[in-house]
Amino acid sequence: MGVLVVSEKDSVAAAIARYLGRGYRRFRVVGVPAYRFRRGDDEWLSMGLRGHLMDFDFGGELASWRRTEPERLFDAQPILVYRPESTRHVLALRSLAKSAELVYLALDADSEGEAIAYEAMMTIMPVNPRVRFLRVRFNAVTRDDILEAFNKPQQLDLRTVEKVFTRMMLDLTIGAAFTRLLTLSVRRAAGRANGIVSYGPCQTPVLSLVVRRALERENFVPRKYYVVSALVAVDGHRLAVRSERFEGREDAVAAAKSIRGSVGRVVEASFVEARKSPPVPLETVELEKRASKWLGIRSREALALAEELYRHGLISYPRTETNVYPQTLDLRRLVAELARSPFGWYAGRLLASRLSPTRGRSDDGAHPPIYPVRAADLPDVVRALGRHARKAWKIYELVVRHFLATLSPPAVYERQRVVVRVGGLDLVAEGRRTISEGYWEIYPYERIEDSPIPRVEAGATVRVVEVEVEERETKPPDYLSEAELLALMKRHGIGTDATMQEHIHTNVRRGYMNIVRGRCIPSPLGKALILGLNDTAPHLADPDVRSRMESMLAQISRGRADPRDVLEAVKREFRGYYKLLLDRLPSLSKSIAGSLDGGSPR
DNA sequence: GCAAGGTC
């Protein structure tokens, strides 16, 4: 019998051939890598796609921005077409499937995988109408998981396919309708012939988060406040202490005067042991946040570098929302492998202990967390990656250190707090002292420097040695950092692990914002767009539009809603917003056009 | 030329 296994990417196709067969041969069909092996009496083939084969688009008249009124897109039916860039994979798939009797759809075990499985099935059926299809689902590309999945084949989940296709149609319809409307009217108002003013249910809420913070910062009015700071003598130590805030200078001065040269008592002295747990296994968004915060590498570049490292077999698949190691992952073997790396001094030590990894709470069902696969040093990475090597090494190092940290003990430190009361005034000193470094030793990014205060006893007498009033000012919030933005996107459910950094980048590409030293600074255009939308149809820029849409879509895969009903309901909602925009279009486009002085949309 | 989601 002839059997074909279709997976989402070449790396998985190769792994399947390796685990299911006893030896395999790699070959190419129309340039696409494929694998041949025997299993029992059967002849098996395995090939990987490159994600989706198909996409929705507007055809004919609907493709014309000028001839079609954008609002008409809400009534139109987008068509499913093959992506031009997947031609070779379509041909290869048909060629390999032509004589198969059974096709295993071994795409990733997530929603997109279900849709891609359907696309593969649609592609094969015309050339081989009698073939049987089975769906296999595994949530880690390990021998055990894959063997088990093939022992328990399942059926394609058509409801999930419908959910994904509905989302694709909605995103296209909504994105195209608003982008065309905004673009054409802003061009008219600005007297320009080019430039795009886009709207999207992910990109625009992201921009809205950035603008919101920028406005908070720019509208911030600093306020002066005062604190009494003093140096007190206690038990032969000197201790720097500080009062709470005073709104008025006179009150602070009076309080300072009242304690000058006075004697008081320690009313609280707590020196308590506290622990900081090591991080949970690494998922994409965390990698991006940490790279931005600690390495100064932007999310988009961090993911691109991680992909390079993955392609060179140095780390596991970098697009994942899972932060729990699968049971089947041999952690000890990985640590042993890392013992040969520049981090071997630490890995070797871990090997001597029992390995108990931290664990998070999310599992995307398709990929394990990001972990190092192979030991490498800087020269190895330079040989493999060439010109990107320096930054790639920093990412690799982060992945290795993070992995080892998840297997390490917590950091233990002493949290110190002393309150002295002089007259009626409480003054506080806080400090900390490390007791045991724990995972900080391999994960210095999170290390907190010691700032110990002397150990004193409650009840001890204190004498004020020096006292002064400090004038301070409340500080405006900083622009949103990229790491904060990623965290907010995750919280609001905007985008996926693989796309979050793209939504940020789309805003940069469109000229809506810039990232300067890790901070997101909106441009006048970006601000004008968000302020304009907030004035006319605020729901369009609401950080929660995406998650509301997603929860409606989820009803489809749960079998609780008909896909056509969801499609119509969401379109009706957005068409309502479209009408609101139309009503105020002249002033909206004028204000956006006005923001373009000196800059232009891209 | 529009979006967001896969993959490289």
Coordinates of C-alpha atoms (C1' of nucleotides) in Angstrom, one line a residue:
Chain A
M1 CA 0.0 0.0 0.0
G2 CA 1.1 3.6 -0.7
V3 CA 0.9 6.0 2.2
L4 CA 1.6 9.7 2.3
V5 CA 2.1 11.8 5.3
V6 CA 1.6 15.6 5.0
S7 CA 3.0 17.9 7.7
E8 CA 3.2 21.6 8.1
K9 CA 6.9 22.0 7.7
D10 CA 9.9 20.1 6.4
S11 CA 11.5 19.6 9.8
V12 CA 8.4 17.6 10.9
A13 CA 8.3 15.6 7.7
A14 CA 11.9 14.6 8.3
A15 CA 11.2 13.7 11.9
I16 CA 8.3 11.5 10.9
A17 CA 10.4 9.6 8.4
R18 CA 13.1 9.1 11.0
Y19 CA 10.7 7.9 13.7
L20 CA 8.3 5.8 11.6
G21 CA 10.7 4.1 9.3
R22 CA 13.8 2.0 9.7
G23 CA 16.0 4.3 7.7
Y24 CA 14.7 6.7 5.0
R25 CA 15.8 8.4 1.8
R26 CA 15.5 12.1 1.2
F27 CA 14.7 13.2 -2.4
R28 CA 13.1 16.2 -4.1
V29 CA 9.8 16.6 -6.1
V30 CA 9.7 19.9 -8.0
G31 CA 12.3 21.1 -5.7
V32 CA 10.4 20.3 -2.5
P33 CA 12.1 17.9 -0.1
A34 CA 10.4 14.6 0.6
Y35 CA 11.2 11.3 2.4
R36 CA 10.7 7.7 1.4
F37 CA 10.7 4.8 3.8
R38 CA 9.2 1.4 4.4
R39 CA 6.9 0.6 7.3
G40 CA 5.8 -3.0 7.5
D41 CA 4.9 -4.0 4.0
D42 CA 3.9 -0.4 3.0
E43 CA 5.7 2.2 1.0
W44 CA 5.5 5.5 2.8
L45 CA 6.2 9.1 1.7
S46 CA 6.5 12.1 3.9
M47 CA 6.5 15.7 2.9
G48 CA 6.3 19.1 4.6
L49 CA 4.4 22.1 3.4
R50 CA 5.2 25.7 4.3
G51 CA 2.1 26.7 6.2
H52 CA -1.0 27.6 4.3
L53 CA -1.5 26.6 0.6
M54 CA -4.6 28.8 0.2
D55 CA -5.8 32.2 1.0
F56 CA -8.9 34.4 0.6
D57 CA -8.9 37.3 -1.8
F58 CA -11.3 39.6 -3.6
G59 CA -11.5 38.8 -7.3
G60 CA -12.7 40.7 -10.4
E61 CA -14.2 44.1 -9.9
L62 CA -13.9 43.7 -6.1
A63 CA -10.1 43.9 -6.4
S64 CA -10.4 47.4 -7.7
W65 CA -10.1 50.1 -5.1
R66 CA -11.7 52.8 -7.3
R67 CA -14.4 50.9 -9.1
T68 CA -15.7 49.2 -6.0
E69 CA -17.2 51.2 -3.2
P70 CA -15.4 49.8 -0.1
E71 CA -18.7 49.2 1.7
R72 CA -19.7 46.7 -0.9
L73 CA -17.0 44.4 0.3
F74 CA -19.3 43.6 3.3
D75 CA -21.8 42.1 0.9
A76 CA -19.2 40.3 -1.2
Q77 CA -17.9 36.7 -1.0
P78 CA -14.1 36.5 -0.9
I79 CA -12.8 33.6 -3.0
L80 CA -10.4 30.8 -1.9
V81 CA -7.3 30.8 -4.1
Y82 CA -4.0 29.1 -4.1
R83 CA -1.2 31.4 -2.9
P84 CA 1.2 32.1 -5.8
E85 CA 4.2 31.2 -3.5
S86 CA 2.8 27.7 -2.8
T87 CA 2.7 26.5 -6.4
R88 CA 5.6 24.2 -6.0
H89 CA 4.1 22.6 -2.9
V90 CA 0.8 22.1 -4.6
L91 CA 2.5 20.3 -7.5
A92 CA 4.7 18.3 -5.2
L93 CA 1.7 17.3 -3.0
R94 CA -0.3 16.2 -6.0
S95 CA 2.5 14.3 -7.5
L96 CA 3.2 12.4 -4.2
A97 CA -0.5 11.8 -3.5
K98 CA -1.5 10.6 -6.9
S99 CA -0.8 6.9 -6.2
A100 CA -1.4 6.9 -2.4
E101 CA -4.2 4.9 -0.9
L102 CA -4.0 6.6 2.4
V103 CA -3.0 10.1 3.4
Y104 CA -2.2 11.1 7.0
L105 CA -2.8 14.7 7.7
A106 CA 0.0 15.3 10.2
L107 CA -0.3 19.1 10.4
D108 CA 0.2 20.9 13.7
A109 CA -2.3 20.1 16.3
D110 CA -3.8 23.6 16.4
S111 CA -6.5 25.5 14.6
E112 CA -4.4 26.7 11.7
G113 CA -3.1 23.1 11.3
E114 CA -6.7 21.9 10.9
A115 CA -7.3 24.5 8.2
I116 CA -4.1 23.6 6.4
A117 CA -5.0 19.9 6.6
Y118 CA -8.3 20.8 4.8
E119 CA -6.4 22.8 2.2
A120 CA -4.1 19.8 1.6
M121 CA -7.1 17.5 1.3
M122 CA -8.8 19.8 -1.2
T123 CA -5.6 19.9 -3.2
I124 CA -5.3 16.1 -3.3
M125 CA -8.9 15.1 -4.1
P126 CA -9.0 16.2 -7.7
V127 CA -6.0 14.0 -8.6
N128 CA -6.9 11.1 -6.4
P129 CA -10.6 11.0 -5.5
R130 CA -10.5 7.5 -3.9
V131 CA -7.8 8.2 -1.3
R132 CA -8.6 7.9 2.4
F133 CA -7.7 10.7 4.8
L134 CA -6.8 10.4 8.4
R135 CA -5.8 13.1 10.8
V136 CA -2.9 12.6 13.3
R137 CA -2.3 14.9 16.2
F138 CA 0.8 15.1 18.3
N139 CA 1.9 17.9 20.6
A140 CA 5.6 17.4 20.4
V141 CA 7.9 16.2 17.7
T142 CA 9.4 13.4 19.7
R143 CA 9.5 9.7 18.9
D144 CA 7.0 8.7 21.5
D145 CA 4.4 11.4 20.7
I146 CA 4.6 10.6 17.0
L147 CA 4.4 6.9 17.3
E148 CA 1.4 7.3 19.6
A149 CA -0.3 9.7 17.3
F150 CA 0.0 7.3 14.4
N151 CA -1.4 4.5 16.5
K152 CA -4.5 6.6 17.2
P153 CA -5.4 8.3 14.0
Q154 CA -8.4 10.6 14.1
Q155 CA -10.8 12.5 11.8
L156 CA -10.4 16.1 10.5
D157 CA -12.3 18.6 12.6
L158 CA -14.4 20.5 10.1
R159 CA -15.8 22.9 12.6
T160 CA -12.3 24.2 13.4
V161 CA -11.6 24.5 9.7
E162 CA -14.8 26.6 9.4
K163 CA -13.7 28.7 12.3
V164 CA -10.4 29.5 10.7
F165 CA -11.9 30.2 7.3
T166 CA -14.5 32.5 8.8
R167 CA -11.7 34.4 10.6
M168 CA -9.7 34.7 7.4
M169 CA -12.8 36.1 5.5
L170 CA -13.6 38.5 8.3
D171 CA -10.0 39.8 8.6
L172 CA -9.8 40.3 4.8
T173 CA -13.2 42.0 4.5
I174 CA -12.8 44.3 7.5
G175 CA -9.2 45.1 6.8
A176 CA -9.8 45.8 3.1
A177 CA -13.0 47.8 3.6
F178 CA -11.5 50.2 6.2
T179 CA -8.1 50.4 4.7
R180 CA -9.5 51.3 1.3
L181 CA -11.9 53.9 2.8
L182 CA -9.3 55.5 5.0
T183 CA -6.6 55.5 2.3
L184 CA -8.7 56.9 -0.5
S185 CA -10.3 59.7 1.6
V186 CA -7.0 60.7 3.3
R187 CA -5.3 60.8 -0.1
R188 CA -8.1 63.1 -1.4
A189 CA -7.9 65.3 1.7
A190 CA -4.1 65.5 1.5
G191 CA -3.9 65.9 -2.2
R192 CA -1.6 62.9 -2.6
A193 CA -1.6 59.9 -4.9
N194 CA 0.1 57.4 -2.8
G195 CA 0.6 56.1 0.8
I196 CA -1.7 53.7 2.7
V197 CA -3.7 54.3 5.8
S198 CA -4.5 50.9 7.0
Y199 CA -6.8 49.4 9.5
G200 CA -6.7 45.9 11.0
P201 CA -8.3 44.2 14.0
C202 CA -4.8 43.5 15.4
Q203 CA -2.6 46.3 14.2
T204 CA -4.9 49.1 15.1
P205 CA -5.6 48.1 18.7
V206 CA -1.9 47.7 19.1
L207 CA -1.4 51.2 18.0
S208 CA -4.1 52.3 20.3
L209 CA -2.2 50.9 23.3
V210 CA 0.9 52.8 22.2
V211 CA -1.0 56.1 21.7
R212 CA -2.8 55.8 25.0
R213 CA 0.4 55.6 26.9
A214 CA 2.0 58.4 24.9
L215 CA -0.9 60.7 25.6
E216 CA -0.7 59.9 29.3
R217 CA 2.9 60.9 29.2
E218 CA 2.5 64.0 27.1
N219 CA -0.5 65.3 29.1
F220 CA 1.2 64.5 32.4
V221 CA 1.4 67.4 34.8
P222 CA 4.3 66.9 37.3
R223 CA 3.4 67.6 40.9
K224 CA 6.0 68.5 43.6
Y225 CA 6.0 66.6 46.8
Y226 CA 8.3 66.4 49.8
V227 CA 9.9 63.7 52.0
V228 CA 11.7 64.0 55.2
S229 CA 14.9 62.0 55.1
A230 CA 17.1 61.3 58.1
L231 CA 20.2 59.5 59.2
V232 CA 19.6 57.8 62.6
A233 CA 22.0 56.1 65.0
V234 CA 20.8 52.8 66.3
D235 CA 22.7 50.0 68.1
G236 CA 26.0 51.5 66.9
H237 CA 24.8 51.5 63.2
R238 CA 23.9 54.4 61.0
L239 CA 20.6 53.9 59.1
A240 CA 19.2 56.1 56.3
V241 CA 15.4 56.4 56.7
R242 CA 12.7 58.3 54.9
S243 CA 9.1 59.5 55.6
E244 CA 6.1 59.1 53.4
R245 CA 5.2 61.9 51.0
F246 CA 4.1 65.3 52.1
E247 CA 2.1 67.4 49.7
G248 CA 3.1 70.7 51.1
R249 CA 6.6 71.9 51.9
E250 CA 5.5 73.6 55.1
D251 CA 4.2 70.3 56.6
A252 CA 7.5 68.5 55.7
V253 CA 9.6 71.3 57.1
A254 CA 7.6 71.2 60.3
A255 CA 7.9 67.5 60.6
A256 CA 11.7 67.6 60.0
K257 CA 12.0 70.3 62.6
S258 CA 10.1 68.3 65.1
I259 CA 12.5 65.4 65.0
R260 CA 15.8 67.2 64.7
G261 CA 18.1 65.9 67.4
S262 CA 15.3 63.8 68.9
V263 CA 15.2 60.3 70.2
G264 CA 12.8 57.6 69.1
R265 CA 12.3 53.8 68.8
V266 CA 12.4 51.0 66.3
V267 CA 8.8 50.0 66.0
E268 CA 9.2 47.4 63.3
A269 CA 12.3 45.3 62.2
S270 CA 11.5 42.5 59.8
F271 CA 14.3 40.5 58.2
V272 CA 12.4 37.8 56.4
E273 CA 13.5 35.1 54.0
A274 CA 11.9 35.3 50.6
R275 CA 12.3 33.4 47.4
K276 CA 12.3 34.2 43.7
S277 CA 11.4 31.3 41.6
P278 CA 13.1 30.6 38.4
P279 CA 11.2 31.3 35.2
V280 CA 8.8 28.8 33.6
P281 CA 9.8 27.2 30.3
L282 CA 10.2 29.7 27.4
E283 CA 7.5 30.6 25.0
T284 CA 7.8 32.9 22.0
V285 CA 6.4 36.0 23.5
E286 CA 8.5 35.7 26.6
L287 CA 11.6 35.2 24.4
E288 CA 10.7 38.4 22.5
K289 CA 10.0 40.4 25.7
R290 CA 13.3 39.2 27.3
A291 CA 15.3 39.9 24.2
S292 CA 13.9 43.4 24.0
K293 CA 14.4 44.2 27.7
W294 CA 17.7 42.5 28.3
L295 CA 19.5 42.2 25.0
G296 CA 18.2 45.3 23.2
I297 CA 17.0 43.2 20.3
R298 CA 13.6 44.0 18.9
S299 CA 10.9 41.4 18.9
R300 CA 10.8 41.0 15.2
E301 CA 14.5 40.5 14.9
A302 CA 14.6 38.2 18.0
L303 CA 12.1 35.9 16.3
A304 CA 13.9 35.9 13.0
L305 CA 17.2 35.0 14.8
A306 CA 15.5 32.3 16.7
E307 CA 14.2 30.8 13.5
E308 CA 17.7 30.8 12.1
L309 CA 18.9 29.0 15.2
Y310 CA 16.1 26.5 14.7
R311 CA 16.9 25.9 11.1
H312 CA 20.5 25.2 12.0
G313 CA 19.3 22.7 14.6
L314 CA 20.5 24.6 17.6
I315 CA 17.2 25.3 19.3
S316 CA 13.7 23.8 19.2
Y317 CA 10.9 25.3 17.2
P318 CA 10.6 28.9 18.3
R319 CA 6.9 29.6 17.7
T320 CA 5.0 28.2 20.6
E321 CA 2.6 29.2 23.3
T322 CA 3.5 26.3 25.5
N323 CA 5.3 26.8 28.8
V324 CA 5.3 23.2 30.1
Y325 CA 7.9 20.6 29.1
P326 CA 6.2 17.5 27.6
Q327 CA 6.7 14.3 29.6
T328 CA 8.4 12.8 26.6
L329 CA 11.2 15.4 26.5
D330 CA 14.4 13.9 27.9
L331 CA 15.6 16.8 30.0
R332 CA 18.6 15.0 31.4
R333 CA 19.9 14.2 28.0
L334 CA 19.6 17.8 27.0
V335 CA 21.5 19.0 30.1
A336 CA 24.2 16.4 29.3
E337 CA 24.4 17.8 25.8
L338 CA 24.8 21.3 27.2
A339 CA 27.6 20.1 29.5
R340 CA 29.7 20.3 26.3
S341 CA 28.8 24.0 25.8
P342 CA 30.3 27.1 27.3
F343 CA 27.6 26.7 30.0
G344 CA 29.0 23.3 30.8
W345 CA 30.3 24.4 34.2
Y346 CA 26.7 24.9 35.3
A347 CA 25.0 22.1 33.3
G348 CA 27.5 19.6 34.8
R349 CA 26.6 20.6 38.3
L350 CA 22.8 20.3 37.5
L351 CA 23.4 16.7 36.3
A352 CA 24.4 15.7 39.8
S353 CA 21.0 16.6 41.1
R354 CA 17.4 15.5 40.5
L355 CA 15.9 17.6 37.7
S356 CA 12.6 19.1 38.5
P357 CA 11.6 21.7 36.0
T358 CA 9.3 24.7 36.6
R359 CA 6.0 24.6 34.8
G360 CA 3.7 27.2 33.5
R361 CA 0.0 26.9 32.7
S362 CA -0.3 27.1 28.9
D363 CA -0.1 24.4 26.3
D364 CA -0.9 25.3 22.7
G365 CA -1.3 21.6 21.9
A366 CA 1.2 21.8 19.0
H367 CA 4.7 22.7 20.1
P368 CA 6.8 22.3 23.2
P369 CA 8.5 25.3 24.9
I370 CA 11.7 26.7 23.3
Y371 CA 14.8 24.8 24.5
P372 CA 18.3 24.3 23.2
V373 CA 18.8 21.2 21.1
R374 CA 22.5 21.2 20.6
A375 CA 25.5 22.5 22.4
A376 CA 27.3 25.3 20.6
D377 CA 29.8 28.0 21.3
L378 CA 30.2 31.4 19.6
P379 CA 32.5 30.1 16.8
D380 CA 29.9 27.4 16.0
V381 CA 27.2 30.0 15.7
V382 CA 29.4 32.3 13.6
R383 CA 30.1 29.4 11.2
A384 CA 26.4 28.5 11.0
L385 CA 24.9 32.0 10.8
G386 CA 27.5 34.3 9.4
R387 CA 26.7 37.9 9.6
H388 CA 23.9 37.7 12.1
A389 CA 26.1 35.7 14.5
R390 CA 26.7 38.1 17.3
K391 CA 23.0 38.8 18.0
A392 CA 22.1 35.2 17.2
W393 CA 24.6 34.1 19.9
K394 CA 22.9 36.4 22.4
I395 CA 19.6 34.7 21.6
Y396 CA 21.1 31.3 21.8
E397 CA 22.7 32.1 25.1
L398 CA 19.4 33.4 26.5
V399 CA 17.6 30.2 25.4
V400 CA 20.3 28.0 27.0
R401 CA 20.5 30.0 30.2
H402 CA 16.7 30.1 30.4
F403 CA 16.5 26.3 29.9
L404 CA 19.1 25.7 32.7
A405 CA 17.3 28.2 34.9
T406 CA 14.0 26.3 34.7
L407 CA 15.8 23.3 36.2
S408 CA 17.5 25.3 39.0
P409 CA 16.6 26.1 42.6
P410 CA 15.0 29.5 43.5
A411 CA 17.1 32.5 44.5
V412 CA 16.8 33.0 48.3
Y413 CA 17.2 36.5 49.8
E414 CA 16.3 38.4 52.9
R415 CA 13.8 41.2 52.6
Q416 CA 14.6 43.8 55.1
R417 CA 12.4 46.6 56.5
V418 CA 12.9 48.8 59.5
V419 CA 10.4 51.4 60.7
V420 CA 11.5 54.0 63.3
R421 CA 9.1 56.3 65.1
V422 CA 10.4 59.7 66.3
G423 CA 7.8 61.8 67.8
G424 CA 4.7 61.2 65.7
L425 CA 6.7 60.6 62.5
D426 CA 7.3 57.1 61.0
L427 CA 10.5 56.8 58.9
V428 CA 11.3 53.7 56.9
A429 CA 14.4 51.9 55.6
E430 CA 14.2 49.0 53.2
G431 CA 16.9 46.7 51.9
R432 CA 17.7 43.2 50.7
R433 CA 20.5 40.7 51.0
T434 CA 21.1 37.6 48.9
I435 CA 21.2 34.3 50.9
S436 CA 21.6 31.9 48.0
E437 CA 21.9 32.8 44.4
G438 CA 20.0 29.8 43.1
Y439 CA 19.1 30.2 39.4
W440 CA 20.5 33.8 39.3
E441 CA 23.9 32.2 38.8
I442 CA 23.0 31.0 35.3
Y443 CA 20.3 33.6 34.7
P444 CA 22.0 36.9 35.7
Y445 CA 19.4 39.0 33.8
E446 CA 17.1 38.7 36.7
R447 CA 19.6 39.1 39.5
I448 CA 18.8 41.9 41.9
E449 CA 21.7 43.6 43.5
D450 CA 22.1 43.6 47.3
S451 CA 21.3 46.8 49.2
P452 CA 21.5 45.5 52.8
I453 CA 20.6 47.6 55.8
P454 CA 22.1 46.8 59.3
R455 CA 20.3 44.3 61.4
V456 CA 18.6 46.1 64.3
E457 CA 16.1 45.0 66.9
A458 CA 12.5 46.2 67.4
G459 CA 12.3 48.3 70.5
A460 CA 15.9 49.7 70.1
T461 CA 16.4 53.4 70.8
V462 CA 17.3 55.6 67.8
R463 CA 18.8 59.0 67.8
V464 CA 18.3 61.4 64.8
V465 CA 21.7 62.5 63.6
E466 CA 20.9 64.4 60.5
V467 CA 17.6 65.4 58.9
E468 CA 16.6 67.2 55.8
V469 CA 13.6 67.8 53.5
E470 CA 13.9 66.6 49.9
E471 CA 11.9 68.2 47.2
R472 CA 10.8 65.7 44.5
E473 CA 8.5 65.7 41.6
T474 CA 6.0 63.0 40.3
K475 CA 7.3 61.6 37.0
P476 CA 5.4 61.0 33.8
P477 CA 5.0 57.4 32.7
D478 CA 7.6 56.4 30.1
Y479 CA 6.5 55.5 26.6
L480 CA 5.4 51.9 26.4
S481 CA 8.3 49.6 26.1
E482 CA 8.1 46.9 23.5
A483 CA 8.2 44.3 26.3
E484 CA 5.2 46.0 28.0
L485 CA 3.4 46.2 24.7
L486 CA 3.9 42.5 24.0
A487 CA 2.6 41.7 27.5
L488 CA -0.5 43.9 26.9
M489 CA -1.2 42.3 23.6
K490 CA -1.0 38.9 25.2
R491 CA -3.4 40.1 28.0
H492 CA -5.9 41.5 25.5
G493 CA -5.6 38.5 23.2
I494 CA -4.2 40.4 20.2
G495 CA -2.4 38.2 17.7
T496 CA -0.7 34.9 18.2
D497 CA 2.8 33.9 19.4
A498 CA 4.0 33.9 15.8
T499 CA 2.4 37.2 14.7
M500 CA 2.6 39.6 17.7
Q501 CA 5.9 41.1 16.6
E502 CA 4.5 41.5 13.0
H503 CA 1.6 43.6 14.3
I504 CA 4.1 45.9 16.0
H505 CA 6.2 46.0 12.9
T506 CA 3.2 46.8 10.7
N507 CA 2.6 49.9 12.7
V508 CA 6.3 50.9 12.2
R509 CA 6.1 50.1 8.5
R510 CA 3.0 52.2 8.0
G511 CA 4.7 55.2 9.7
Y512 CA 2.4 55.1 12.8
M513 CA 5.1 54.6 15.3
N514 CA 8.8 54.1 15.9
I515 CA 10.7 52.0 18.4
V516 CA 13.5 54.0 19.9
R517 CA 15.7 52.3 22.5
G518 CA 13.0 49.7 23.1
R519 CA 10.3 52.3 23.6
C520 CA 7.2 52.7 21.3
I521 CA 6.7 56.3 20.2
P522 CA 3.7 57.1 18.0
S523 CA 4.0 59.5 15.1
P524 CA 1.6 62.4 14.5
L525 CA 0.0 60.2 11.9
G526 CA -0.4 57.3 14.4
K527 CA -1.9 59.6 17.0
A528 CA -4.2 61.3 14.5
L529 CA -5.5 57.9 13.3
I530 CA -6.3 56.6 16.8
L531 CA -7.8 59.9 18.0
G532 CA -9.9 60.1 14.9
L533 CA -11.2 56.5 15.3
N534 CA -11.8 57.2 19.0
D535 CA -13.9 60.2 18.1
T536 CA -16.0 58.4 15.5
A537 CA -16.1 54.6 16.1
P538 CA -14.1 53.9 19.3
H539 CA -14.8 50.1 19.1
L540 CA -12.5 49.9 16.1
A541 CA -9.5 50.8 18.2
D542 CA -10.6 49.1 21.4
P543 CA -7.8 46.7 22.6
D544 CA -10.5 44.1 23.1
V545 CA -12.0 44.0 19.6
R546 CA -9.9 41.1 18.7
S547 CA -10.6 38.9 21.6
R548 CA -14.4 39.6 21.3
M549 CA -14.2 38.5 17.7
E550 CA -12.2 35.4 18.7
S551 CA -14.7 34.4 21.3
M552 CA -17.5 34.6 18.7
L553 CA -15.4 32.5 16.3
A554 CA -14.7 29.9 19.1
Q555 CA -18.4 29.2 19.1
I556 CA -18.1 27.7 15.6
S557 CA -15.5 25.2 16.6
R558 CA -17.5 24.3 19.7
G559 CA -20.4 23.5 17.5
R560 CA -22.5 26.2 19.2
A561 CA -22.8 28.6 16.2
D562 CA -23.2 28.3 12.5
P563 CA -20.3 29.9 10.7
R564 CA -22.5 31.9 8.4
D565 CA -24.3 33.4 11.4
V566 CA -21.0 34.4 13.0
L567 CA -19.7 35.8 9.7
E568 CA -22.9 37.9 9.2
A569 CA -23.0 39.1 12.8
V570 CA -19.4 40.3 12.9
K571 CA -19.8 41.9 9.5
R572 CA -23.0 43.7 10.6
E573 CA -21.2 45.0 13.7
F574 CA -18.3 46.4 11.6
R575 CA -20.5 47.7 9.0
G576 CA -22.1 49.7 11.7
Y577 CA -18.7 51.2 12.6
Y578 CA -18.1 51.8 8.9
K579 CA -21.3 53.9 8.7
L580 CA -20.2 55.9 11.8
L581 CA -16.9 56.6 10.0
L582 CA -18.7 57.6 6.8
D583 CA -20.8 60.1 8.7
R584 CA -17.7 62.0 9.9
L585 CA -15.4 61.1 7.0
P586 CA -14.5 64.7 5.9
S587 CA -13.3 65.8 9.4
L588 CA -11.7 62.5 10.1
S589 CA -9.7 62.4 6.9
K590 CA -8.8 66.1 7.2
S591 CA -7.3 65.6 10.7
I592 CA -5.4 62.5 9.5
A593 CA -4.2 64.4 6.4
G594 CA -3.2 67.3 8.6
S595 CA -0.9 65.1 10.6
L596 CA 1.1 64.2 7.5
D597 CA 2.9 67.6 7.2
G598 CA 6.5 66.7 7.1
G599 CA 5.9 63.0 6.9
S600 CA 4.0 60.6 4.7
P601 CA 2.2 57.4 5.2
R602 CA 3.8 54.3 3.7
Chain B
dG1 C1' -2.1 48.0 -3.1
dC2 C1' -6.1 46.0 1.9
dA3 C1' -5.8 41.7 7.1
dA4 C1' -4.0 38.0 9.9
dG5 C1' -2.5 33.5 10.0
dG6 C1' 0.7 29.7 8.7
dT7 C1' 5.7 28.9 7.0
dC8 C1' 11.4 30.5 5.5

